[in-house]
CSV table of C-alpha atoms in Angstrom, one decimal:
chain,number,residue,atom,x,y,z
A,1,MET,CA,-19.3,12.5,7.2
A,2,PRO,CA,-16.3,14.6,6.9
A,3,HIS,CA,-16.5,16.3,3.6
A,4,LEU,CA,-14.3,18.7,1.6
A,5,LEU,CA,-16.6,21.6,2.1
A,6,SER,CA,-15.8,22.2,5.7
A,7,ILE,CA,-12.6,24.0,4.9
A,8,THR,CA,-11.9,26.3,2.0
A,9,ASP,CA,-8.9,26.3,-0.2
A,10,ASP,CA,-7.9,29.6,1.3
A,11,GLU,CA,-8.2,28.3,4.7
A,12,VAL,CA,-5.8,25.4,3.7
A,13,GLU,CA,-3.3,27.9,2.6
A,14,ILE,CA,-3.6,29.7,6.0
A,15,LEU,CA,-3.0,26.7,8.1
A,16,ILE,CA,0.1,25.7,6.0
A,17,ASN,CA,1.5,29.2,6.5
A,18,ASP,CA,0.7,29.1,10.3
A,19,VAL,CA,2.3,25.7,10.8
A,20,LEU,CA,5.4,26.9,8.9
A,21,ASP,CA,5.6,30.3,11.0
A,22,GLN,CA,4.9,28.6,14.2
A,23,TYR,CA,6.7,25.1,14.1
A,24,GLY,CA,8.8,25.3,11.1
A,25,TYR,CA,7.1,22.3,9.4
A,26,ASP,CA,7.0,23.1,5.8
A,27,PHE,CA,4.0,21.7,3.9
A,28,THR,CA,4.0,24.1,1.0
A,29,GLY,CA,5.2,21.5,-1.4
A,30,TYR,CA,2.5,18.9,-0.5
A,31,SER,CA,-0.1,18.0,-3.0
A,32,ARG,CA,-3.1,20.1,-2.1
A,33,ALA,CA,-5.9,17.4,-2.9
A,34,SER,CA,-4.4,14.9,-0.4
A,35,LEU,CA,-3.5,17.6,2.1
A,36,LYS,CA,-6.8,19.1,2.1
A,37,ARG,CA,-8.6,15.8,2.5
A,38,ARG,CA,-6.3,15.1,5.6
A,39,LEU,CA,-7.1,18.6,7.1
A,40,VAL,CA,-10.7,18.0,6.7
A,41,ARG,CA,-10.4,14.4,8.2
A,42,ILE,CA,-8.6,16.0,11.3
A,43,TYR,CA,-11.4,18.6,11.6
A,44,ALA,CA,-14.0,16.0,11.5
A,45,LEU,CA,-12.3,13.4,13.8
A,46,ASP,CA,-11.5,16.2,16.3
A,47,LYS,CA,-15.0,17.6,16.3
A,48,HIS,CA,-13.7,21.3,15.7
A,49,VAL,CA,-16.5,23.7,15.5
A,50,SER,CA,-15.1,26.3,13.2
A,51,PHE,CA,-12.0,26.8,11.1
A,52,ALA,CA,-11.2,29.6,13.6
A,53,GLU,CA,-11.2,27.3,16.6
A,54,TYR,CA,-9.4,24.6,14.7
A,55,ARG,CA,-6.7,27.2,13.5
A,56,TYR,CA,-6.4,28.5,17.1
A,57,LYS,CA,-5.8,25.0,18.5
A,58,VAL,CA,-3.0,24.2,16.0
A,59,ILE,CA,-1.3,27.4,16.6
A,60,ASN,CA,-1.4,27.5,20.4
A,61,ASP,CA,-1.4,23.9,21.5
A,62,PRO,CA,2.0,22.2,20.9
A,63,ILE,CA,0.8,19.0,22.2
A,64,TYR,CA,-2.3,19.1,19.9
A,65,PHE,CA,0.1,20.1,17.0
A,66,LYS,CA,2.0,16.7,17.7
A,67,ARG,CA,-1.2,14.8,17.0
A,68,PHE,CA,-1.9,17.1,14.0
A,69,VAL,CA,1.3,16.1,12.4
A,70,GLU,CA,0.7,12.4,13.0
A,71,GLN,CA,-2.8,12.7,11.4
A,72,ILE,CA,-1.8,14.9,8.6
A,73,THR,CA,0.7,12.5,7.3
A,74,VAL,CA,-0.5,9.0,5.9
A,75,ASN,CA,1.0,6.2,8.1
A,76,VAL,CA,-0.7,3.2,6.3
A,77,THR,CA,1.8,0.6,5.6
A,78,GLU,CA,2.4,-3.3,5.7
A,79,MET,CA,5.0,-6.1,6.1
A,80,PHE,CA,6.4,-7.3,2.8
A,81,ARG,CA,4.0,-4.9,0.9
A,82,ASP,CA,4.2,-5.7,-2.8
A,83,PRO,CA,5.9,-9.2,-2.4
A,84,SER,CA,7.4,-9.0,-6.0
A,85,PHE,CA,9.3,-5.9,-4.8
A,86,TYR,CA,10.8,-7.9,-1.7
A,87,LYS,CA,11.5,-10.7,-4.1
A,88,ALA,CA,13.7,-8.4,-6.2
A,89,LEU,CA,15.4,-7.0,-3.1
A,90,ARG,CA,16.1,-10.7,-2.0
A,91,TYR,CA,17.3,-12.0,-5.4
A,92,LYS,CA,18.9,-9.1,-7.1
A,93,VAL,CA,19.6,-6.1,-4.9
A,94,LEU,CA,20.8,-7.4,-1.6
A,95,PRO,CA,23.1,-10.2,-3.0
A,96,ASN,CA,25.0,-7.5,-4.9
A,97,LEU,CA,25.3,-5.4,-1.7
A,98,GLY,CA,26.4,-8.6,0.2
A,99,THR,CA,29.7,-8.2,-1.4
A,100,TYR,CA,30.3,-4.9,0.6
A,101,PRO,CA,32.0,-4.9,4.0
A,102,PHE,CA,29.2,-2.9,5.4
A,103,ILE,CA,25.7,-2.2,4.2
A,104,ARG,CA,23.9,1.0,5.0
A,105,ILE,CA,20.3,1.3,4.3
A,106,TRP,CA,18.0,4.3,4.5
A,107,LEU,CA,14.3,3.8,4.8
A,108,ALA,CA,12.9,7.3,4.3
A,109,GLY,CA,9.4,7.8,5.6
A,110,CYS,CA,9.5,4.6,7.5
A,111,SER,CA,6.1,5.2,9.5
A,112,THR,CA,5.5,2.6,12.1
A,113,GLY,CA,8.3,0.3,11.0
A,114,GLU,CA,6.7,-2.7,9.2
A,115,GLU,CA,9.3,-2.2,6.3
A,116,ALA,CA,12.2,-1.9,8.6
A,117,PHE,CA,11.5,-5.4,10.1
A,118,SER,CA,10.7,-6.8,6.7
A,119,MET,CA,14.0,-5.6,5.6
A,120,ALA,CA,15.7,-6.9,8.6
A,121,ILE,CA,14.1,-10.3,8.1
A,122,VAL,CA,15.4,-10.5,4.5
A,123,LEU,CA,19.1,-9.4,5.4
A,124,LYS,CA,18.9,-12.0,8.3
A,125,GLU,CA,18.0,-14.8,6.1
A,126,LEU,CA,20.8,-13.8,3.4
A,127,GLY,CA,23.3,-13.8,6.4
A,128,LEU,CA,23.7,-10.0,6.0
A,129,LEU,CA,22.2,-8.5,9.0
A,130,HIS,CA,25.3,-8.6,11.2
A,131,LYS,CA,27.2,-6.1,8.9
A,132,SER,CA,23.9,-4.1,7.9
A,133,LEU,CA,22.6,-0.8,9.5
A,134,ILE,CA,19.0,0.2,8.7
A,135,TYR,CA,18.5,4.0,9.3
A,136,ALA,CA,14.8,4.4,9.6
A,137,THR,CA,13.5,7.9,9.5
A,138,ASP,CA,10.0,9.7,9.6
A,139,ILE,CA,8.8,13.2,10.0
A,140,ASN,CA,6.7,12.0,12.6
A,141,PRO,CA,8.2,11.2,16.2
A,142,VAL,CA,5.0,9.5,17.2
A,143,VAL,CA,5.1,6.8,14.8
A,144,LEU,CA,8.9,6.1,15.3
A,145,GLU,CA,8.1,5.5,18.9
A,146,LYS,CA,5.8,2.8,17.6
A,147,ALA,CA,8.2,1.7,15.1
A,148,ALA,CA,11.0,1.0,17.8
A,149,GLU,CA,8.6,-1.2,19.7
A,150,GLY,CA,8.6,-3.9,17.0
A,151,MET,CA,5.1,-4.8,17.8
A,152,PHE,CA,2.4,-5.2,15.1
A,153,PRO,CA,-1.3,-6.1,15.4
A,154,LEU,CA,-1.6,-10.1,15.4
A,155,SER,CA,-4.7,-9.6,13.2
A,156,GLN,CA,-2.3,-8.6,10.4
A,157,MET,CA,-0.1,-11.4,10.6
A,158,LYS,CA,-2.0,-13.7,8.2
A,159,GLN,CA,-1.7,-11.1,5.5
A,160,TYR,CA,2.0,-10.5,6.3
A,161,SER,CA,2.6,-14.2,6.2
A,162,GLU,CA,1.1,-14.5,2.8
A,163,ASN,CA,3.2,-11.6,1.6
A,164,TYR,CA,6.3,-13.1,3.0
A,165,ILE,CA,5.8,-16.4,1.4
A,166,ALA,CA,5.0,-14.6,-2.0
A,167,SER,CA,8.3,-12.7,-1.7
A,168,GLY,CA,10.3,-16.0,-1.6
A,169,GLY,CA,10.5,-16.2,2.3
A,170,PRO,CA,11.5,-19.6,2.9
A,171,LYS,CA,10.8,-20.0,6.6
A,172,ASP,CA,7.8,-20.1,8.9
A,173,PHE,CA,6.8,-16.4,9.3
A,174,SER,CA,5.5,-17.1,12.8
A,175,SER,CA,9.0,-17.9,13.9
A,176,TYR,CA,9.9,-14.3,13.8
A,177,TYR,CA,7.3,-13.2,16.5
A,178,SER,CA,5.6,-14.2,19.7
A,179,ALA,CA,2.1,-13.4,20.4
A,180,ASN,CA,1.5,-10.8,23.1
A,181,TYR,CA,-2.3,-10.2,23.6
A,182,ALA,CA,-3.4,-8.7,20.6
A,183,MET,CA,0.2,-7.8,19.2
A,184,ALA,CA,2.9,-9.7,17.8
A,185,LYS,CA,6.0,-8.9,19.1
A,186,PHE,CA,8.9,-9.3,16.8
A,187,ASP,CA,12.4,-11.0,17.5
A,188,PRO,CA,14.6,-8.2,19.1
A,189,GLU,CA,17.6,-9.5,17.4
A,190,LEU,CA,16.1,-7.9,14.2
A,191,ARG,CA,15.7,-4.5,16.1
A,192,LYS,CA,19.3,-4.4,16.9
A,193,LYS,CA,20.6,-3.2,13.4
A,194,MET,CA,18.0,-0.3,13.3
A,195,ILE,CA,18.3,3.2,14.1
A,196,PHE,CA,15.1,5.3,14.4
A,197,SER,CA,15.3,9.1,14.0
A,198,THR,CA,13.1,11.9,12.9
A,199,HIS,CA,14.2,13.5,9.5
A,200,ASN,CA,11.9,15.8,7.3
A,201,LEU,CA,12.6,15.3,3.7
A,202,VAL,CA,11.4,18.8,3.0
A,203,SER,CA,13.8,20.7,5.0
A,204,ASP,CA,16.6,18.2,6.4
A,205,HIS,CA,19.8,17.5,4.6
A,206,SER,CA,21.8,14.3,3.7
A,207,PHE,CA,23.1,12.8,6.8
A,208,ASN,CA,25.2,9.8,5.4
A,209,GLU,CA,26.1,7.8,2.3
A,210,PHE,CA,24.1,4.8,1.6
A,211,GLN,CA,24.0,1.8,-0.6
A,212,LEU,CA,20.3,1.6,-0.7
A,213,ILE,CA,17.6,4.0,-0.1
A,214,LEU,CA,13.9,3.0,0.1
A,215,CYS,CA,11.3,5.7,0.0
A,216,ARG,CA,7.9,4.1,-1.1
A,217,ASN,CA,4.6,5.9,-1.2
A,218,VAL,CA,6.0,9.2,0.2
A,219,LEU,CA,6.7,11.1,-3.1
A,220,ILE,CA,3.1,10.7,-4.2
A,221,TYR,CA,2.1,13.2,-1.5
A,222,PHE,CA,4.4,16.0,-2.9
A,223,ASP,CA,4.2,18.2,-5.9
A,224,ARG,CA,6.6,17.8,-8.7
A,225,ASP,CA,9.0,20.4,-7.6
A,226,LEU,CA,9.3,18.9,-4.2
A,227,GLN,CA,9.6,15.3,-5.6
A,228,PHE,CA,12.5,16.6,-7.6
A,229,LYS,CA,14.2,18.2,-4.6
A,230,VAL,CA,13.7,15.0,-2.6
A,231,LEU,CA,15.1,12.8,-5.5
A,232,GLN,CA,18.1,15.1,-5.5
A,233,LEU,CA,18.5,14.7,-1.7
A,234,PHE,CA,18.6,10.8,-2.2
A,235,ASP,CA,21.0,11.4,-5.1
A,236,ASN,CA,23.3,13.3,-2.9
A,237,SER,CA,22.8,10.6,-0.2
A,238,LEU,CA,23.5,7.4,-2.5
A,239,GLU,CA,26.7,6.1,-3.4
A,240,SER,CA,27.8,5.3,-6.9
A,241,LEU,CA,26.2,1.8,-7.8
A,242,GLY,CA,23.7,2.1,-5.0
A,243,TYR,CA,20.0,1.3,-5.3
A,244,LEU,CA,17.2,3.7,-5.1
A,245,ALA,CA,13.6,2.1,-4.4
A,246,LEU,CA,10.4,3.9,-4.9
A,247,GLY,CA,6.7,3.1,-4.5
A,248,THR,CA,4.9,1.2,-7.3
A,249,LYS,CA,3.4,4.3,-8.7
A,250,GLU,CA,6.4,6.6,-8.4
A,251,THR,CA,9.1,7.1,-10.7
A,252,THR,CA,12.5,9.1,-11.3
A,253,ASP,CA,11.4,9.7,-14.8
A,254,PHE,CA,11.2,13.5,-15.8
A,255,SER,CA,13.5,14.4,-12.9
A,256,PRO,CA,16.9,15.9,-13.2
A,257,ILE,CA,18.6,12.9,-11.6
A,258,SER,CA,16.9,10.2,-14.0
A,259,LYS,CA,19.9,10.2,-16.4
A,260,ASN,CA,22.2,8.9,-13.8
A,261,TYR,CA,19.9,6.0,-13.0
A,262,LYS,CA,19.2,2.7,-14.7
A,263,ARG,CA,16.0,0.9,-13.9
A,264,LEU,CA,15.8,-2.8,-12.9
A,265,GLU,CA,13.4,-4.6,-15.0
A,266,SER,CA,9.7,-4.5,-13.7
A,267,GLU,CA,10.3,-3.1,-10.2
A,268,LYS,CA,10.5,0.5,-9.2
A,269,ILE,CA,14.1,0.0,-8.3
A,270,TRP,CA,16.8,2.0,-9.8
A,271,ARG,CA,20.5,1.6,-9.8
A,272,LYS,CA,22.9,4.7,-9.7
A,273,THR,CA,25.3,4.5,-12.6
A,274,SER,CA,27.6,7.4,-11.9
B,1,MET,CA,-9.8,29.5,-15.0
B,2,GLU,CA,-11.5,27.8,-17.7
B,3,ASN,CA,-14.3,25.4,-16.8
B,4,LYS,CA,-13.5,21.9,-17.7
B,5,THR,CA,-15.8,18.9,-17.8
B,6,ALA,CA,-15.2,15.4,-16.6
B,7,LEU,CA,-17.1,12.1,-16.5
B,8,ILE,CA,-16.2,9.8,-13.6
B,9,ILE,CA,-17.5,6.2,-13.6
B,10,GLY,CA,-17.5,4.3,-10.3
B,11,GLY,CA,-18.4,0.6,-10.0
B,12,SER,CA,-17.9,-2.6,-8.2
B,13,ALA,CA,-19.1,-6.2,-8.5
B,14,GLY,CA,-20.9,-6.5,-11.9
B,15,SER,CA,-19.6,-3.3,-13.4
B,16,LEU,CA,-17.1,-4.5,-15.6
B,17,ASP,CA,-19.5,-6.1,-18.2
B,18,VAL,CA,-21.3,-2.7,-18.3
B,19,LEU,CA,-18.0,-0.9,-19.2
B,20,ILE,CA,-17.5,-3.5,-22.0
B,21,ARG,CA,-20.8,-3.0,-23.2
B,22,VAL,CA,-21.0,0.8,-23.3
B,23,LEU,CA,-17.3,1.8,-24.3
B,24,PRO,CA,-17.7,0.6,-27.8
B,25,ASP,CA,-20.6,3.2,-28.4
B,26,ILE,CA,-18.7,6.2,-26.9
B,27,ASP,CA,-18.0,8.8,-29.5
B,28,ILE,CA,-14.4,9.1,-30.4
B,29,ASN,CA,-14.9,13.0,-30.4
B,30,ILE,CA,-15.7,13.5,-26.8
B,31,GLN,CA,-14.3,16.7,-25.4
B,32,PHE,CA,-13.9,15.6,-21.9
B,33,PRO,CA,-12.0,13.0,-19.9
B,34,ILE,CA,-13.4,9.8,-18.5
B,35,VAL,CA,-12.1,8.4,-15.3
B,36,ILE,CA,-13.0,4.9,-14.3
B,37,VAL,CA,-12.9,3.8,-10.5
B,38,VAL,CA,-13.6,0.3,-10.0
B,39,HIS,CA,-13.0,-2.1,-7.0
B,40,ARG,CA,-10.8,-5.1,-7.9
B,41,LYS,CA,-8.0,-7.1,-6.7
B,42,GLN,CA,-4.4,-5.7,-6.3
B,43,GLY,CA,-2.0,-6.1,-9.3
B,44,THR,CA,-4.4,-6.6,-12.1
B,45,ASP,CA,-4.1,-3.1,-13.4
B,46,SER,CA,-2.7,-3.4,-16.9
B,47,ILE,CA,-5.1,-6.4,-17.4
B,48,LEU,CA,-8.1,-4.3,-16.9
B,49,SER,CA,-6.9,-1.1,-19.0
B,50,ASP,CA,-5.7,-3.6,-21.8
B,51,LEU,CA,-9.1,-5.3,-21.7
B,52,LEU,CA,-11.1,-1.9,-21.8
B,53,ALA,CA,-8.7,-0.6,-24.5
B,54,THR,CA,-9.9,-3.5,-26.9
B,55,LYS,CA,-13.5,-1.9,-26.7
B,56,THR,CA,-12.8,1.6,-27.8
B,57,THR,CA,-10.7,3.6,-30.3
B,58,LEU,CA,-10.3,6.3,-27.5
B,59,ARG,CA,-7.1,6.3,-25.8
B,60,VAL,CA,-7.4,4.0,-22.5
B,61,LYS,CA,-4.6,4.0,-20.0
B,62,GLU,CA,-4.0,3.4,-16.2
B,63,LEU,CA,-3.4,6.8,-15.0
B,64,GLU,CA,0.0,8.0,-13.4
B,65,GLU,CA,0.3,10.2,-10.4
B,66,LYS,CA,0.7,14.1,-11.4
B,67,GLU,CA,-0.2,13.2,-14.9
B,68,THR,CA,-2.2,16.0,-16.8
B,69,ILE,CA,-5.8,15.0,-17.4
B,70,LEU,CA,-6.7,15.2,-21.2
B,71,ASP,CA,-10.0,15.4,-23.1
B,72,GLY,CA,-10.9,12.4,-25.0
B,73,CYS,CA,-8.8,10.0,-22.9
B,74,ILE,CA,-10.3,7.2,-20.7
B,75,TYR,CA,-8.2,6.9,-17.4
B,76,VAL,CA,-8.4,3.8,-15.2
B,77,VAL,CA,-7.3,4.2,-11.6
B,78,PRO,CA,-4.6,1.7,-10.4
B,79,SER,CA,-5.5,-0.9,-7.8
B,80,ASP,CA,-4.7,-0.2,-4.1
B,81,TYR,CA,-4.5,3.6,-4.4
B,82,HIS,CA,-7.1,6.4,-4.0
B,83,LEU,CA,-7.5,8.9,-6.7
B,84,LEU,CA,-7.7,12.5,-6.1
B,85,ILE,CA,-7.7,15.5,-8.6
B,86,GLU,CA,-5.7,18.6,-8.2
B,87,LYS,CA,-6.7,22.1,-9.0
B,88,ASP,CA,-4.5,22.3,-12.1
B,89,TYR,CA,-6.2,19.1,-13.4
B,90,THR,CA,-3.6,16.7,-12.7
B,91,PHE,CA,-4.0,13.3,-10.9
B,92,SER,CA,-2.6,12.6,-7.2
B,93,LEU,CA,-2.6,9.2,-5.8
B,94,ASP,CA,-3.1,8.5,-2.2
B,95,TYR,CA,-2.4,5.3,-0.1
B,96,SER,CA,-4.3,6.5,3.0
B,97,GLU,CA,-6.7,4.2,4.9
B,98,LYS,CA,-9.5,2.3,3.1
B,99,VAL,CA,-12.8,4.0,2.8
B,100,ASN,CA,-15.9,1.8,2.7
B,101,TYR,CA,-13.5,-1.2,3.0
B,102,SER,CA,-12.2,-0.2,-0.5
B,103,ARG,CA,-9.1,1.3,-2.0
B,104,PRO,CA,-9.6,2.9,-4.5
B,105,SER,CA,-12.7,4.3,-3.0
B,106,ILE,CA,-15.3,5.7,-5.3
B,107,ASP,CA,-16.4,8.2,-2.6
B,108,VAL,CA,-13.1,9.6,-2.4
B,109,THR,CA,-12.6,10.3,-6.1
B,110,PHE,CA,-16.2,11.6,-6.6
B,111,GLN,CA,-15.8,13.9,-3.6
B,112,SER,CA,-12.4,15.2,-4.8
B,113,ALA,CA,-13.5,15.7,-8.4
B,114,ALA,CA,-16.6,17.5,-7.1
B,115,ASP,CA,-14.3,20.0,-5.3
B,116,ILE,CA,-12.5,20.6,-8.6
B,117,TYR,CA,-15.1,20.4,-11.3
B,118,LYS,CA,-18.0,21.6,-9.3
B,119,ASP,CA,-21.1,22.0,-11.7
B,120,ARG,CA,-19.2,20.7,-14.6
B,121,LEU,CA,-18.8,17.3,-13.1
B,122,VAL,CA,-21.0,14.0,-14.0
B,123,CYS,CA,-20.7,11.0,-12.0
B,124,LEU,CA,-22.0,7.7,-12.8
B,125,LEU,CA,-22.4,4.8,-10.5
B,126,LEU,CA,-22.8,1.3,-11.6
B,127,SER,CA,-23.5,-2.1,-10.2
B,128,GLY,CA,-21.8,-3.1,-6.9
B,129,SER,CA,-22.4,-4.7,-3.5
B,130,ASN,CA,-21.5,-1.9,-1.1
B,131,ALA,CA,-22.4,1.6,-0.7
B,132,ASP,CA,-19.2,3.4,-1.8
B,133,GLY,CA,-20.0,6.0,-4.1
B,134,VAL,CA,-23.2,7.2,-2.5
B,135,ASN,CA,-21.7,9.9,-0.2
B,136,GLY,CA,-19.7,10.9,-3.2
B,137,LEU,CA,-22.8,11.5,-5.3
B,138,ILE,CA,-24.5,13.5,-2.4
B,139,MET,CA,-21.4,15.8,-2.6
B,140,VAL,CA,-21.4,16.0,-6.4
B,141,LYS,CA,-25.1,17.2,-6.2
B,142,LYS,CA,-24.1,19.8,-3.4
B,143,MET,CA,-21.6,21.2,-5.8
B,144,GLY,CA,-24.0,21.5,-8.8
B,145,GLY,CA,-22.8,18.4,-10.6
B,146,LYS,CA,-24.8,15.6,-12.0
B,147,ALA,CA,-25.5,12.3,-10.5
B,148,TRP,CA,-26.3,9.4,-12.6
B,149,VAL,CA,-26.7,5.7,-11.8
B,150,GLN,CA,-27.2,2.5,-13.5
B,151,ASP,CA,-30.8,1.3,-13.3
B,152,PRO,CA,-30.6,-1.4,-10.5
B,153,GLU,CA,-32.9,-3.5,-12.4
B,154,SER,CA,-30.3,-4.1,-15.0
B,155,ALA,CA,-27.4,-4.2,-12.5
B,156,GLN,CA,-25.9,-7.7,-11.6
B,157,VAL,CA,-25.7,-6.4,-8.1
B,158,SER,CA,-28.3,-3.8,-7.5
B,159,TYR,CA,-27.3,-2.7,-4.0
B,160,MET,CA,-25.0,0.2,-5.0
B,161,PRO,CA,-27.2,2.0,-7.5
B,162,ALA,CA,-30.3,1.3,-5.3
B,163,GLN,CA,-28.6,2.9,-2.2
B,164,ALA,CA,-27.8,5.9,-4.4
B,165,ILE,CA,-31.2,6.3,-5.4
B,166,LEU,CA,-32.4,6.0,-1.9
B,167,LYS,CA,-30.0,8.4,-0.5
B,168,ALA,CA,-28.8,11.0,-3.0
B,169,ASN,CA,-30.8,13.2,-5.4
B,170,ILE,CA,-30.1,11.3,-8.5
B,171,ASP,CA,-30.5,13.1,-12.0
B,172,LYS,CA,-30.8,10.0,-14.2
B,173,VAL,CA,-31.3,6.4,-13.9
B,174,LEU,CA,-29.9,4.7,-16.8
B,175,LYS,CA,-30.3,1.4,-18.6
B,176,ILE,CA,-27.1,0.0,-19.9
B,177,GLU,CA,-28.1,0.5,-23.5
B,178,GLU,CA,-28.9,4.3,-22.7
B,179,MET,CA,-25.6,5.2,-21.1
B,180,ALA,CA,-23.5,5.9,-24.3
B,181,GLY,CA,-26.0,8.1,-25.6
B,182,TYR,CA,-26.1,10.3,-22.6
B,183,ILE,CA,-22.3,10.4,-22.4
B,184,ASN,CA,-21.9,11.3,-25.9
B,185,ALA,CA,-24.4,14.3,-25.5
B,186,LEU,CA,-22.2,15.4,-22.7
B,187,THR,CA,-19.8,17.0,-25.3
B,188,SER,CA,-22.1,20.0,-25.9
B,189,TYR,CA,-22.9,20.2,-22.1
């Protein structure tokens, strides 16, 4: 069993510095409890024999480092996760954005793409997909490759279908995919309006103006200072009257941008007022 | 850094009744936080903390991420997130893979708390039907903290506390009616 004693707090800091120096990935603003747990997990999964050997491998093996980044970040996601959130998107947010000639959406921390495909399905059903563009970004190139394939485990489809129905989805969910061995291959039509790209919320800048930004369950892994910095980045990237959506346990409260945002009742969706 | 004390209570099937019976007898003046990690369905958070709040005059709330942990407060972990404790005594939430088919996982929180509170930590494992929490108790003991379990005889589902007794070096096996007394005595611990 991996346990938290296999790496010390000092060693965590050493690794964070190594990774910054060697590769330019800045994890200094990550919550230490989660980060340490992830580092210990990789240590055990990859059967490292000592911290020195672990550190050497991370510093000197760029291919291993790719895996390291993939494993250090949390890539757990679902389609139509939190159905009430998607219900609010379907009935409140997207109909408003539908009055625009063109809709630009940023999914920050899109992981393996389940949210991007969920979003595309709702847009399609509202007749808005043709004039929308979904920019789906993640720090981790490995998950983006998976996301772009639009294939998700068939074993998940029962759950996703239930989520979809609970979110107000009117159709037969299975009409959106075809079974391909153990995978569900989603309608390539949905994929056409997606752009996948790496983007590091810690170090990269704003790259466009959006009417809707989704970043759900990413900020929980950051400390308060980094959360505020990233919220500022979102603020810089959001048009006036645009929407910002966060995870069910995340908030703009306490941050410097909060005064310019008004929350939609009950969901973690804020509208930029100025 | 000053040494803080904390009590973490973990439970699964059959643990809610225990909490409802124990909370009313917990001293209003306790000088440590109580964190409750129970397995349950998604989206029932406020129901649980509201229900527990009716059983005590201590403050009961569903905890929020990066919130500072206060003595004398009872915190309930939200459903579908793991709870971790930071060195500055704040909470972090984590949506990583389930552990023991569970999120929140009791093991995850017991282990994280043991890493922070070390010998000032008490973890109490209640009724339940899987072994989540057992590995956590083993780490708590390794760090010098105390491991308590509900007497399996008194548990609606005895598997979880029984596994803990089998695998970890348990300090106390408590009947439901003994729990509040031991918890109240922790103030001077």
